[in-house]
mmCIF file of C-alpha atoms and ligand atoms in Angstrom:
data_model
loop_
_atom_site.group_PDB
_atom_site.id
_atom_site.type_symbol
_atom_site.label_atom_id
_atom_site.label_comp_id
_atom_site.label_asym_id
_atom_site.label_seq_id
_atom_site.Cartn_x
_atom_site.Cartn_y
_atom_site.Cartn_z
ATOM 1 C CA UNK A 415 141.923 123.809 99.485
ATOM 2 C CA UNK A 416 139.437 123.360 102.299
ATOM 3 C CA UNK A 417 136.313 121.669 100.933
ATOM 4 C CA UNK A 418 133.024 123.425 101.543
ATOM 5 C CA UNK A 419 129.666 121.726 101.321
ATOM 6 C CA UNK A 420 126.203 123.257 100.935
ATOM 7 C CA UNK A 421 123.184 120.999 101.503
ATOM 8 C CA UNK A 422 120.045 122.089 99.655
ATOM 9 C CA UNK A 423 116.405 121.045 100.066
ATOM 10 C CA UNK A 424 113.167 122.903 99.353
ATOM 11 C CA UNK A 425 112.437 124.864 102.511
ATOM 12 C CA UNK A 426 115.739 124.682 104.479
ATOM 13 C CA UNK A 427 113.812 123.929 107.669
ATOM 14 C CA UNK A 428 113.608 120.097 107.663
ATOM 15 C CA UNK A 429 115.998 117.992 105.601
ATOM 16 C CA UNK A 430 118.979 120.216 104.772
ATOM 17 C CA UNK A 431 119.425 121.511 108.358
ATOM 18 C CA UNK A 432 119.498 117.869 109.485
ATOM 19 C CA UNK A 433 122.017 117.007 106.756
ATOM 20 C CA UNK A 434 124.104 119.987 107.899
ATOM 21 C CA UNK A 435 123.913 118.840 111.535
ATOM 22 C CA UNK A 436 124.719 115.198 110.801
ATOM 23 C CA UNK A 437 127.670 116.117 108.606
ATOM 24 C CA UNK A 438 129.020 118.678 111.105
ATOM 25 C CA UNK A 439 128.979 115.945 113.759
ATOM 26 C CA UNK A 440 130.644 113.398 111.478
ATOM 27 C CA UNK A 441 133.305 115.875 110.325
ATOM 28 C CA UNK A 442 134.034 116.854 113.950
ATOM 29 C CA UNK A 443 134.371 113.187 114.965
ATOM 30 C CA UNK A 444 136.926 112.679 112.195
ATOM 31 C CA UNK A 445 138.728 116.006 112.626
ATOM 32 C CA UNK A 446 137.871 116.914 109.049
ATOM 33 C CA UNK A 447 138.497 120.539 108.014
ATOM 34 C CA UNK A 448 135.410 121.479 106.020
ATOM 35 C CA UNK A 449 132.953 124.367 105.806
ATOM 36 C CA UNK A 450 129.305 123.386 106.015
ATOM 37 C CA UNK A 451 126.040 125.230 105.387
ATOM 38 C CA UNK A 452 122.526 124.600 104.113
ATOM 39 C CA UNK A 453 119.944 126.467 102.032
ATOM 40 C CA UNK A 454 116.570 126.020 100.345
ATOM 41 C CA UNK A 455 115.612 126.333 96.696
ATOM 42 C CA UNK A 456 112.533 128.197 97.985
ATOM 43 C CA UNK A 457 112.552 131.314 100.132
ATOM 44 C CA UNK A 458 109.328 130.942 102.137
ATOM 45 C CA UNK A 459 111.171 130.018 105.320
ATOM 46 C CA UNK A 460 114.068 132.483 105.077
ATOM 47 C CA UNK A 461 114.929 133.621 108.601
ATOM 48 C CA UNK A 462 112.985 130.779 110.230
ATOM 49 C CA UNK A 463 114.388 128.306 112.748
ATOM 50 C CA UNK A 464 114.257 124.634 111.732
ATOM 51 C CA UNK A 465 110.895 122.859 112.003
ATOM 52 C CA UNK A 466 110.245 121.786 115.621
ATOM 53 C CA UNK A 467 110.170 118.126 114.557
ATOM 54 C CA UNK A 468 113.616 118.507 112.957
ATOM 55 C CA UNK A 469 114.898 120.222 116.102
ATOM 56 C CA UNK A 470 113.480 117.346 118.175
ATOM 57 C CA UNK A 471 115.126 114.545 116.205
ATOM 58 C CA UNK A 472 118.479 116.350 116.233
ATOM 59 C CA UNK A 473 118.149 116.870 119.987
ATOM 60 C CA UNK A 474 117.470 113.158 120.458
ATOM 61 C CA UNK A 475 120.840 112.601 118.800
ATOM 62 C CA UNK A 476 122.551 115.156 121.020
ATOM 63 C CA UNK A 477 122.665 118.062 118.574
ATOM 64 C CA UNK A 478 121.088 121.499 119.051
ATOM 65 C CA UNK A 479 119.999 122.997 115.717
ATOM 66 C CA UNK A 480 117.700 125.652 117.208
ATOM 67 C CA UNK A 481 120.126 128.427 116.247
ATOM 68 C CA UNK A 482 120.073 127.648 112.514
ATOM 69 C CA UNK A 483 118.066 129.970 110.256
ATOM 70 C CA UNK A 484 116.608 129.238 106.860
ATOM 71 C CA UNK A 485 117.916 130.957 103.755
ATOM 72 C CA UNK A 486 117.397 130.670 100.031
ATOM 73 C CA UNK A 487 120.164 129.576 97.660
ATOM 74 C CA UNK A 488 121.867 132.542 95.956
ATOM 75 C CA UNK A 489 124.066 132.892 92.881
ATOM 76 C CA UNK A 490 127.233 133.353 94.957
ATOM 77 C CA UNK A 491 126.777 129.904 96.520
ATOM 78 C CA UNK A 492 127.773 128.306 93.206
ATOM 79 C CA UNK A 493 131.289 129.763 93.497
ATOM 80 C CA UNK A 494 131.562 129.950 97.298
ATOM 81 C CA UNK A 495 131.126 126.193 97.837
ATOM 82 C CA UNK A 496 133.127 123.360 96.318
ATOM 83 C CA UNK A 497 130.191 120.931 96.611
ATOM 84 C CA UNK A 498 126.445 121.546 96.520
ATOM 85 C CA UNK A 499 124.390 118.483 97.411
ATOM 86 C CA UNK A 500 120.664 118.274 96.740
ATOM 87 C CA UNK A 501 118.441 116.327 99.086
ATOM 88 C CA UNK A 502 116.117 115.155 96.296
ATOM 89 C CA UNK A 503 116.123 114.970 92.482
ATOM 90 C CA UNK A 504 113.724 117.923 92.124
ATOM 91 C CA UNK A 505 116.044 120.076 94.245
ATOM 92 C CA UNK A 506 118.910 119.044 91.933
ATOM 93 C CA UNK A 507 116.898 120.014 88.833
ATOM 94 C CA UNK A 508 116.074 123.384 90.420
ATOM 95 C CA UNK A 509 119.754 123.928 91.271
ATOM 96 C CA UNK A 510 120.814 123.152 87.713
ATOM 97 C CA UNK A 511 118.215 125.636 86.439
ATOM 98 C CA UNK A 512 119.574 128.332 88.783
ATOM 99 C CA UNK A 513 123.266 127.574 88.126
ATOM 100 C CA UNK A 514 125.086 130.711 86.881
ATOM 101 C CA UNK A 515 127.533 130.454 83.977
ATOM 102 C CA UNK A 516 130.533 131.082 86.269
ATOM 103 C CA UNK A 517 129.607 128.283 88.689
ATOM 104 C CA UNK A 518 132.521 126.252 90.009
ATOM 105 C CA UNK A 519 130.769 124.074 92.606
ATOM 106 C CA UNK A 520 130.257 120.407 91.888
ATOM 107 C CA UNK A 521 126.523 119.653 91.988
ATOM 108 C CA UNK A 522 125.238 116.273 93.070
ATOM 109 C CA UNK A 523 122.455 114.275 94.656
ATOM 110 C CA UNK A 524 123.118 113.463 98.315
ATOM 111 C CA UNK A 525 122.022 109.820 98.240
ATOM 112 C CA UNK A 526 124.167 109.118 95.165
ATOM 113 C CA UNK A 527 126.957 108.900 97.771
ATOM 114 C CA UNK A 528 125.298 105.937 99.475
ATOM 115 C CA UNK A 529 125.721 102.550 97.750
ATOM 116 C CA UNK A 530 122.326 101.128 96.820
ATOM 117 C CA UNK A 531 120.531 104.473 97.269
ATOM 118 C CA UNK A 532 121.668 106.145 94.038
ATOM 119 C CA UNK A 533 119.072 108.374 92.418
ATOM 120 C CA UNK A 534 116.847 108.397 95.474
ATOM 121 C CA UNK A 535 115.295 111.294 97.350
ATOM 122 C CA UNK A 536 115.666 111.994 101.017
ATOM 123 C CA UNK A 537 111.902 112.006 101.330
ATOM 124 C CA UNK A 538 110.261 115.303 102.274
ATOM 125 C CA UNK A 539 108.939 114.768 105.838
ATOM 126 C CA UNK A 540 107.166 118.135 106.092
ATOM 127 C CA UNK A 541 103.627 116.839 105.546
ATOM 128 C CA UNK A 542 104.199 113.566 107.400
ATOM 129 C CA UNK A 543 104.155 112.636 111.088
ATOM 130 C CA UNK A 544 107.084 113.169 113.447
ATOM 131 C CA UNK A 545 108.302 109.604 112.832
ATOM 132 C CA UNK A 546 109.184 110.620 109.256
ATOM 133 C CA UNK A 547 111.948 112.766 110.724
ATOM 134 C CA UNK A 548 113.617 109.641 112.121
ATOM 135 C CA UNK A 549 113.818 108.329 108.550
ATOM 136 C CA UNK A 550 115.285 111.681 107.455
ATOM 137 C CA UNK A 551 117.874 111.459 110.230
ATOM 138 C CA UNK A 552 118.865 107.917 109.242
ATOM 139 C CA UNK A 553 119.245 108.928 105.582
ATOM 140 C CA UNK A 554 121.325 112.043 106.253
ATOM 141 C CA UNK A 555 123.514 110.125 108.721
ATOM 142 C CA UNK A 556 124.330 107.463 106.118
ATOM 143 C CA UNK A 557 125.110 110.184 103.612
ATOM 144 C CA UNK A 558 127.237 112.131 106.107
ATOM 145 C CA UNK A 559 129.435 109.080 106.690
ATOM 146 C CA UNK A 560 129.790 108.442 102.958
ATOM 147 C CA UNK A 561 130.601 112.102 102.321
ATOM 148 C CA UNK A 562 133.239 112.136 105.058
ATOM 149 C CA UNK A 563 134.796 109.019 103.489
ATOM 150 C CA UNK A 564 134.807 110.789 100.119
ATOM 151 C CA UNK A 565 136.366 113.983 101.455
ATOM 152 C CA UNK A 566 139.209 112.081 102.994
ATOM 153 C CA UNK A 567 138.246 111.545 106.602
HETATM 154 P P1 4NP B 912 112.412 120.776 103.634
HETATM 155 O O1 4NP B 912 110.853 120.584 103.965
HETATM 156 O O2 4NP B 912 112.494 121.058 102.156
HETATM 157 O O3 4NP B 912 113.002 119.475 104.002
HETATM 158 O O4 4NP B 912 112.880 121.939 104.485
HETATM 159 C C1 4NP B 912 109.880 121.503 103.585
HETATM 160 C C2 4NP B 912 109.676 122.619 104.346
HETATM 161 C C3 4NP B 912 108.691 123.542 103.993
HETATM 162 C C4 4NP B 912 107.936 123.306 102.869
HETATM 163 C C5 4NP B 912 108.140 122.168 102.114
HETATM 164 C C6 4NP B 912 109.116 121.272 102.467
HETATM 165 N N1 4NP B 912 106.914 124.226 102.516
HETATM 166 O O5 4NP B 912 106.209 123.966 101.527
HETATM 167 O O6 4NP B 912 106.780 125.262 103.159
#
Protein backbone atom coordinates (compact mmCIF):
# COMPACT_ATOMS: atom_id res chain seq x y z
CA UNK A 1 0.00 0.00 0.00
CA UNK A 2 1.26 3.45 -0.89
CA UNK A 3 2.01 5.36 2.32
CA UNK A 4 0.33 8.72 2.74
CA UNK A 5 1.50 11.36 5.16
CA UNK A 6 -0.37 14.38 6.54
CA UNK A 7 1.65 17.04 8.37
CA UNK A 8 -0.34 19.03 10.92
CA UNK A 9 0.45 22.30 12.72
CA UNK A 10 -1.83 24.99 14.13
CA UNK A 11 -2.50 27.34 11.23
CA UNK A 12 -1.28 25.36 8.16
CA UNK A 13 0.45 28.47 6.82
CA UNK A 14 3.95 28.23 8.36
CA UNK A 15 5.33 24.93 9.66
CA UNK A 16 3.23 22.18 8.06
CA UNK A 17 3.44 23.62 4.51
CA UNK A 18 7.23 23.69 4.95
CA UNK A 19 7.22 20.11 6.24
CA UNK A 20 5.10 19.15 3.22
CA UNK A 21 7.52 20.90 0.85
CA UNK A 22 10.66 19.46 2.42
CA UNK A 23 9.25 15.94 2.42
CA UNK A 24 7.97 16.22 -1.18
CA UNK A 25 11.49 17.21 -2.24
CA UNK A 26 13.12 14.40 -0.26
CA UNK A 27 10.64 11.79 -1.54
CA UNK A 28 11.18 12.98 -5.14
CA UNK A 29 14.97 12.76 -4.73
CA UNK A 30 14.62 9.16 -3.55
CA UNK A 31 11.89 8.15 -6.00
CA UNK A 32 9.61 7.31 -3.09
CA UNK A 33 5.94 6.67 -3.93
CA UNK A 34 4.04 8.53 -1.22
CA UNK A 35 1.07 10.89 -0.97
CA UNK A 36 1.73 14.08 0.97
CA UNK A 37 -0.51 16.84 2.33
CA UNK A 38 -0.73 19.24 5.25
CA UNK A 39 -3.47 20.72 7.44
CA UNK A 40 -4.01 22.82 10.55
CA UNK A 41 -5.77 21.97 13.79
CA UNK A 42 -7.28 25.48 13.53
CA UNK A 43 -9.33 26.81 10.65
CA UNK A 44 -8.52 30.54 10.73
CA UNK A 45 -6.29 30.33 7.66
CA UNK A 46 -8.39 27.95 5.55
CA UNK A 47 -8.02 28.98 1.91
CA UNK A 48 -4.96 31.15 2.61
CA UNK A 49 -1.60 30.84 0.87
CA UNK A 50 1.38 30.07 3.12
CA UNK A 51 2.81 32.95 5.17
CA UNK A 52 5.12 35.11 3.00
CA UNK A 53 8.08 34.28 5.26
CA UNK A 54 7.43 30.55 4.75
CA UNK A 55 7.16 31.10 0.99
CA UNK A 56 10.47 33.00 1.10
CA UNK A 57 12.45 30.33 2.93
CA UNK A 58 11.10 27.61 0.64
CA UNK A 59 12.02 29.72 -2.39
CA UNK A 60 15.56 30.14 -1.05
CA UNK A 61 15.74 26.35 -1.12
CA UNK A 62 14.39 26.17 -4.66
CA UNK A 63 10.80 25.24 -3.86
CA UNK A 64 7.67 27.21 -4.78
CA UNK A 65 4.93 26.75 -2.17
CA UNK A 66 2.84 29.76 -3.26
CA UNK A 67 0.14 27.48 -4.69
CA UNK A 68 -0.57 25.68 -1.40
CA UNK A 69 -3.74 26.62 0.47
CA UNK A 70 -4.49 26.22 4.15
CA UNK A 71 -7.14 23.79 5.35
CA UNK A 72 -8.33 22.46 8.66
CA UNK A 73 -7.98 18.80 9.64
CA UNK A 74 -11.20 16.83 9.08
CA UNK A 75 -12.49 13.49 10.34
CA UNK A 76 -11.84 11.75 7.01
CA UNK A 77 -8.11 12.51 7.28
CA UNK A 78 -7.81 9.90 10.04
CA UNK A 79 -8.72 7.12 7.59
CA UNK A 80 -7.42 8.70 4.37
CA UNK A 81 -3.80 8.93 5.56
CA UNK A 82 -1.59 6.15 6.87
CA UNK A 83 0.49 8.59 8.95
CA UNK A 84 -0.45 11.89 10.57
CA UNK A 85 2.52 13.78 11.99
CA UNK A 86 2.12 16.70 14.38
CA UNK A 87 4.60 19.54 14.30
CA UNK A 88 4.41 20.13 18.07
CA UNK A 89 3.13 18.30 21.17
CA UNK A 90 0.06 20.55 21.49
CA UNK A 91 -0.90 19.76 17.89
CA UNK A 92 -0.57 16.05 18.75
CA UNK A 93 -2.83 16.45 21.81
CA UNK A 94 -5.40 18.29 19.67
CA UNK A 95 -5.24 15.53 17.04
CA UNK A 96 -5.79 12.84 19.66
CA UNK A 97 -8.79 14.78 20.97
CA UNK A 98 -10.26 14.99 17.45
CA UNK A 99 -9.48 11.37 16.50
CA UNK A 100 -12.67 9.53 15.45
CA UNK A 101 -13.32 5.99 16.69
CA UNK A 102 -12.75 4.51 13.20
CA UNK A 103 -9.34 6.16 12.77
CA UNK A 104 -6.70 4.02 11.10
CA UNK A 105 -3.87 6.54 10.68
CA UNK A 106 -0.81 6.25 12.87
CA UNK A 107 -0.42 9.48 14.85
CA UNK A 108 2.98 10.75 15.87
CA UNK A 109 5.17 13.71 16.68
CA UNK A 110 7.37 14.77 13.76
CA UNK A 111 10.60 15.30 15.71
CA UNK A 112 10.27 11.90 17.40
CA UNK A 113 11.71 10.66 14.08
CA UNK A 114 14.94 12.60 14.63
CA UNK A 115 17.44 11.04 17.07
CA UNK A 116 18.09 13.42 19.96
CA UNK A 117 15.01 15.57 19.20
CA UNK A 118 12.35 13.23 20.60
CA UNK A 119 9.45 14.98 22.29
CA UNK A 120 10.39 18.37 20.91
CA UNK A 121 8.29 20.93 19.07
CA UNK A 122 9.07 22.41 15.71
CA UNK A 123 8.84 25.85 17.25
CA UNK A 124 6.02 28.09 16.04
CA UNK A 125 7.74 30.87 14.04
CA UNK A 126 4.58 32.91 13.42
CA UNK A 127 5.24 35.60 16.02
CA UNK A 128 9.01 35.62 15.50
CA UNK A 129 11.27 37.30 12.94
CA UNK A 130 11.94 35.91 9.47
CA UNK A 131 15.10 34.17 10.72
CA UNK A 132 12.88 31.82 12.76
CA UNK A 133 11.71 30.33 9.47
CA UNK A 134 15.27 29.19 8.74
CA UNK A 135 15.14 27.18 11.98
CA UNK A 136 11.77 25.75 10.89
CA UNK A 137 13.27 24.77 7.54
CA UNK A 138 16.24 23.05 9.18
CA UNK A 139 13.96 21.10 11.53
CA UNK A 140 11.53 19.94 8.84
CA UNK A 141 14.43 18.98 6.55
CA UNK A 142 15.97 16.75 9.23
CA UNK A 143 12.58 15.18 9.83
CA UNK A 144 11.93 14.70 6.11
CA UNK A 145 15.16 12.73 5.74
CA UNK A 146 14.36 10.58 8.78
CA UNK A 147 10.83 9.97 7.53
CA UNK A 148 12.07 8.96 4.08
CA UNK A 149 14.49 6.52 5.76
CA UNK A 150 11.58 5.11 7.77
CA UNK A 151 9.29 4.72 4.77
CA UNK A 152 11.88 2.76 2.90
CA UNK A 153 13.66 5.24 0.69
P1 LIG B 1 1.69 27.45 11.88
O1 LIG B 1 1.85 28.94 12.43
O2 LIG B 1 0.88 26.71 12.91
O3 LIG B 1 3.08 26.96 11.80
O4 LIG B 1 0.98 27.56 10.55
C1 LIG B 1 0.77 29.72 12.85
C2 LIG B 1 0.02 30.38 11.93
C3 LIG B 1 -1.06 31.17 12.33
C4 LIG B 1 -1.34 31.27 13.67
C5 LIG B 1 -0.56 30.62 14.60
C6 LIG B 1 0.49 29.83 14.20
N1 LIG B 1 -2.41 32.10 14.09
O5 LIG B 1 -2.61 32.22 15.31
O6 LIG B 1 -3.13 32.64 13.26
